């Protein structure tokens, strides 16, 4: 893939995250001009510093907005960039920006993920309605106005049920509810949290099985099967994801079922173009069911895990697809298993005075350890982590053996928790 050389084009990145900043380097390596629109509010919330990022060197020009989610400000900035140097392709890897960028791309005639499809994907009940009409998935669900409607839904489906924002990300505001008493409590908190549940409160049938995700690309009507990843959750708050291993250790027939289902989901939403992250529950009967469709590339450090496992540079693929290039389908041949475990405070706890020394991990685990970071949020108290944004620690491990990769990651999380003297979610 690295030998590919296209004519020099203009790639516009709309905001950035630490895990996806290597895409700047991939675009430059491919010979293209790179422009970035920054969002100061988003960077502050993620505690990232563009000036300190080594990937800033691969950006040719930068435009700064206070808040890129303000549509008119974003639109004006994009149109100004486009007037100065026509944009050939957009890259948007942050949930909140995919739909706005899709709308602007359609306005100026630049190929991108379908705005209508992306909007339906992010509105979870609308996504389920489309999949039911297409006979792809039939998970029972309802947008409810309060406890009474939620309790009636649960009485029909049985407990547990899942309560989540109708539009949201990062597991924020999501709950697996075991009984009526817990449902009453969750619904009361949801009713008081208008920001998280702005688009409504969604109640869904609880799905059981193996939690996986399909990473797939779509270029010129052809799907690219990139990986099936396996996901882990916290037993005390099942809606909280605590990690991923790439690739998943599943049978070939299950891999095929997951990929076929993910393709059907993306096709039903008519997303048109992009690299997508489709979260799926693979039932004991082999039947895949949708958990969530994300109309953007997998987030956090997962693209790096993909590379560590031997899948290659997914960012080159991302840039080429969003430049609407013909990309030949083909599945990667993974040689290792790459695992990440994220962790935060299980319960509110005093913020440690200092970060403990972490060099023991590299000394003990050698090349198997790729990264170990602990970064506390501001404030005197570590809040209880109940969504992905509440994590303060991350460990990345790579190993030729699947079970060993996971075991090392979990051992490092456990020992780090002991050094901190607090219970963590990992």
Coordinates of C-alpha atoms in Angstrom, one line a residue, residues 49-217:
X49 CA -2.1 19.7 22.7
X50 CA -1.7 20.1 18.9
X51 CA 1.5 22.1 19.3
X52 CA 3.1 19.2 21.3
X53 CA 2.0 16.5 18.8
X54 CA 4.7 15.1 16.6
X55 CA 2.1 14.7 13.8
X56 CA 1.6 18.5 13.5
X57 CA 4.7 18.5 11.3
X58 CA 2.7 16.8 8.6
X59 CA 0.0 19.4 8.4
X60 CA 0.5 22.1 5.8
X61 CA -2.1 24.6 7.1
X62 CA -4.2 25.0 10.2
X63 CA -7.5 26.8 10.8
X64 CA -8.7 27.2 14.4
X65 CA -12.3 27.3 15.6
X66 CA -13.5 27.7 19.2
X67 CA -16.0 24.9 18.7
X68 CA -16.2 23.0 15.4
X69 CA -19.6 21.5 16.3
X70 CA -21.1 25.0 15.7
X71 CA -22.3 24.3 12.3
X72 CA -22.4 27.7 10.7
X73 CA -18.8 28.5 11.9
X74 CA -17.6 25.1 10.6
X75 CA -19.4 25.6 7.3
X76 CA -17.9 29.1 6.8
X77 CA -14.4 27.8 7.6
X78 CA -14.7 24.9 5.2
X79 CA -16.1 27.1 2.4
X80 CA -13.2 29.5 2.9
X81 CA -10.7 26.7 2.7
X82 CA -12.4 25.3 -0.4
X83 CA -12.3 28.7 -2.2
X84 CA -8.6 29.1 -1.5
X85 CA -7.7 25.5 -2.6
X86 CA -10.4 23.1 -3.7
X87 CA -10.9 20.2 -1.3
X88 CA -10.6 16.7 -2.9
X89 CA -11.4 14.7 0.2
X90 CA -12.6 15.1 3.8
X91 CA -11.5 13.1 6.8
X92 CA -13.6 13.3 10.0
X93 CA -13.0 10.8 12.7
X94 CA -14.9 12.3 15.6
X95 CA -18.5 11.3 16.2
X96 CA -19.9 14.8 16.5
X97 CA -18.4 16.0 13.2
X98 CA -19.3 13.2 10.7
X99 CA -22.8 14.4 10.0
X100 CA -21.9 18.1 9.7
X101 CA -19.0 17.3 7.4
X102 CA -21.2 15.1 5.3
X103 CA -23.7 17.9 4.8
X104 CA -21.0 20.3 3.8
X105 CA -19.4 17.8 1.5
X106 CA -22.7 17.2 -0.3
X107 CA -23.2 21.0 -0.6
X108 CA -19.8 21.5 -2.4
X109 CA -19.9 18.2 -4.3
X110 CA -17.0 16.4 -2.6
X111 CA -17.4 12.6 -2.2
X112 CA -18.0 11.6 1.5
X113 CA -20.1 9.4 3.6
X114 CA -23.9 9.9 3.0
X115 CA -25.2 12.7 5.2
X116 CA -28.6 11.0 5.4
X117 CA -27.1 7.6 6.2
X118 CA -24.7 9.0 8.8
X119 CA -27.5 11.0 10.5
X120 CA -29.7 7.8 10.7
X121 CA -26.7 5.8 12.0
X122 CA -26.2 8.3 14.9
X123 CA -29.9 8.4 15.8
X124 CA -30.0 4.9 17.2
X125 CA -33.8 4.2 17.1
X126 CA -33.9 5.5 13.5
X127 CA -31.1 3.1 12.6
X128 CA -33.0 0.2 14.1
X129 CA -36.2 1.2 12.2
X130 CA -34.3 1.1 8.9
X131 CA -32.7 -2.2 9.7
X132 CA -36.0 -3.7 10.7
X133 CA -37.6 -2.5 7.4
X134 CA -34.7 -4.0 5.5
X135 CA -35.1 -7.3 7.4
X136 CA -31.5 -7.1 8.6
X137 CA -32.1 -6.9 12.3
X138 CA -35.1 -6.9 14.5
X139 CA -33.9 -5.9 18.0
X140 CA -36.8 -4.6 20.0
X141 CA -36.6 -1.0 21.1
X142 CA -38.6 2.1 22.0
X143 CA -38.0 5.8 22.6
X144 CA -39.8 6.4 25.9
X145 CA -41.1 9.5 27.7
X146 CA -40.7 8.3 31.2
X147 CA -40.6 5.5 33.7
X148 CA -44.1 4.2 32.9
X149 CA -43.3 3.6 29.2
X150 CA -39.9 2.1 30.0
X151 CA -41.5 -0.3 32.6
X152 CA -44.1 -1.3 30.1
X153 CA -41.4 -2.1 27.5
X154 CA -39.4 -4.1 30.1
X155 CA -42.6 -6.0 31.1
X156 CA -43.0 -7.1 27.5
X157 CA -39.4 -8.0 26.8
X158 CA -38.3 -9.1 30.3
X159 CA -35.3 -7.8 32.3
X160 CA -32.6 -6.9 31.9
X161 CA -33.1 -4.1 29.4
X162 CA -30.7 -1.5 28.1
X163 CA -31.2 2.2 28.6
X164 CA -29.1 4.7 26.6
X165 CA -29.3 8.1 24.9
X166 CA -31.0 8.0 21.5
X167 CA -28.0 9.8 20.2
X168 CA -24.7 9.5 21.9
X169 CA -21.2 8.0 22.0
X170 CA -18.4 6.6 24.3
X171 CA -20.9 4.6 26.3
X172 CA -21.9 7.8 28.2
X173 CA -25.4 7.5 29.7
X174 CA -25.8 3.8 28.8
X175 CA -27.0 1.3 31.4
X176 CA -27.9 -2.4 31.6
X177 CA -30.8 -2.4 34.0
X178 CA -31.6 -5.6 35.9
X179 CA -35.0 -4.9 37.5
X180 CA -37.8 -2.4 38.0
X181 CA -36.2 -0.7 41.0
X182 CA -33.0 0.0 39.1
X183 CA -35.0 1.1 36.1
X184 CA -36.9 3.7 38.2
X185 CA -33.5 5.0 39.4
X186 CA -31.9 5.1 36.0
X187 CA -34.9 6.8 34.4
X188 CA -35.0 9.5 37.1
X189 CA -31.3 10.3 36.4
X190 CA -31.9 10.3 32.7
X191 CA -34.9 12.7 33.0
X192 CA -32.6 15.1 35.0
X193 CA -29.8 14.9 32.4
X194 CA -31.2 16.8 29.4
X195 CA -27.8 17.3 27.8
X196 CA -26.9 13.6 27.6
X197 CA -30.4 12.5 26.5
X198 CA -31.2 15.5 24.3
X199 CA -32.4 13.3 21.5
X200 CA -34.5 11.1 23.8
X201 CA -34.2 8.1 26.0
X202 CA -33.9 4.8 24.2
X203 CA -34.8 1.4 25.8
X204 CA -33.7 -1.7 24.1
X205 CA -33.9 -5.5 24.3
X206 CA -30.9 -6.9 26.1
X207 CA -28.7 -9.0 23.8
X208 CA -26.5 -11.8 25.0
X209 CA -23.5 -13.5 23.4
X210 CA -20.0 -12.5 22.4
X211 CA -19.4 -8.7 22.0
X212 CA -17.4 -8.0 18.8
X213 CA -17.0 -5.3 16.3
X214 CA -16.5 -5.4 12.5
X215 CA -14.1 -2.9 10.9
X216 CA -15.0 -2.5 7.3
X217 CA -14.3 -0.1 4.4

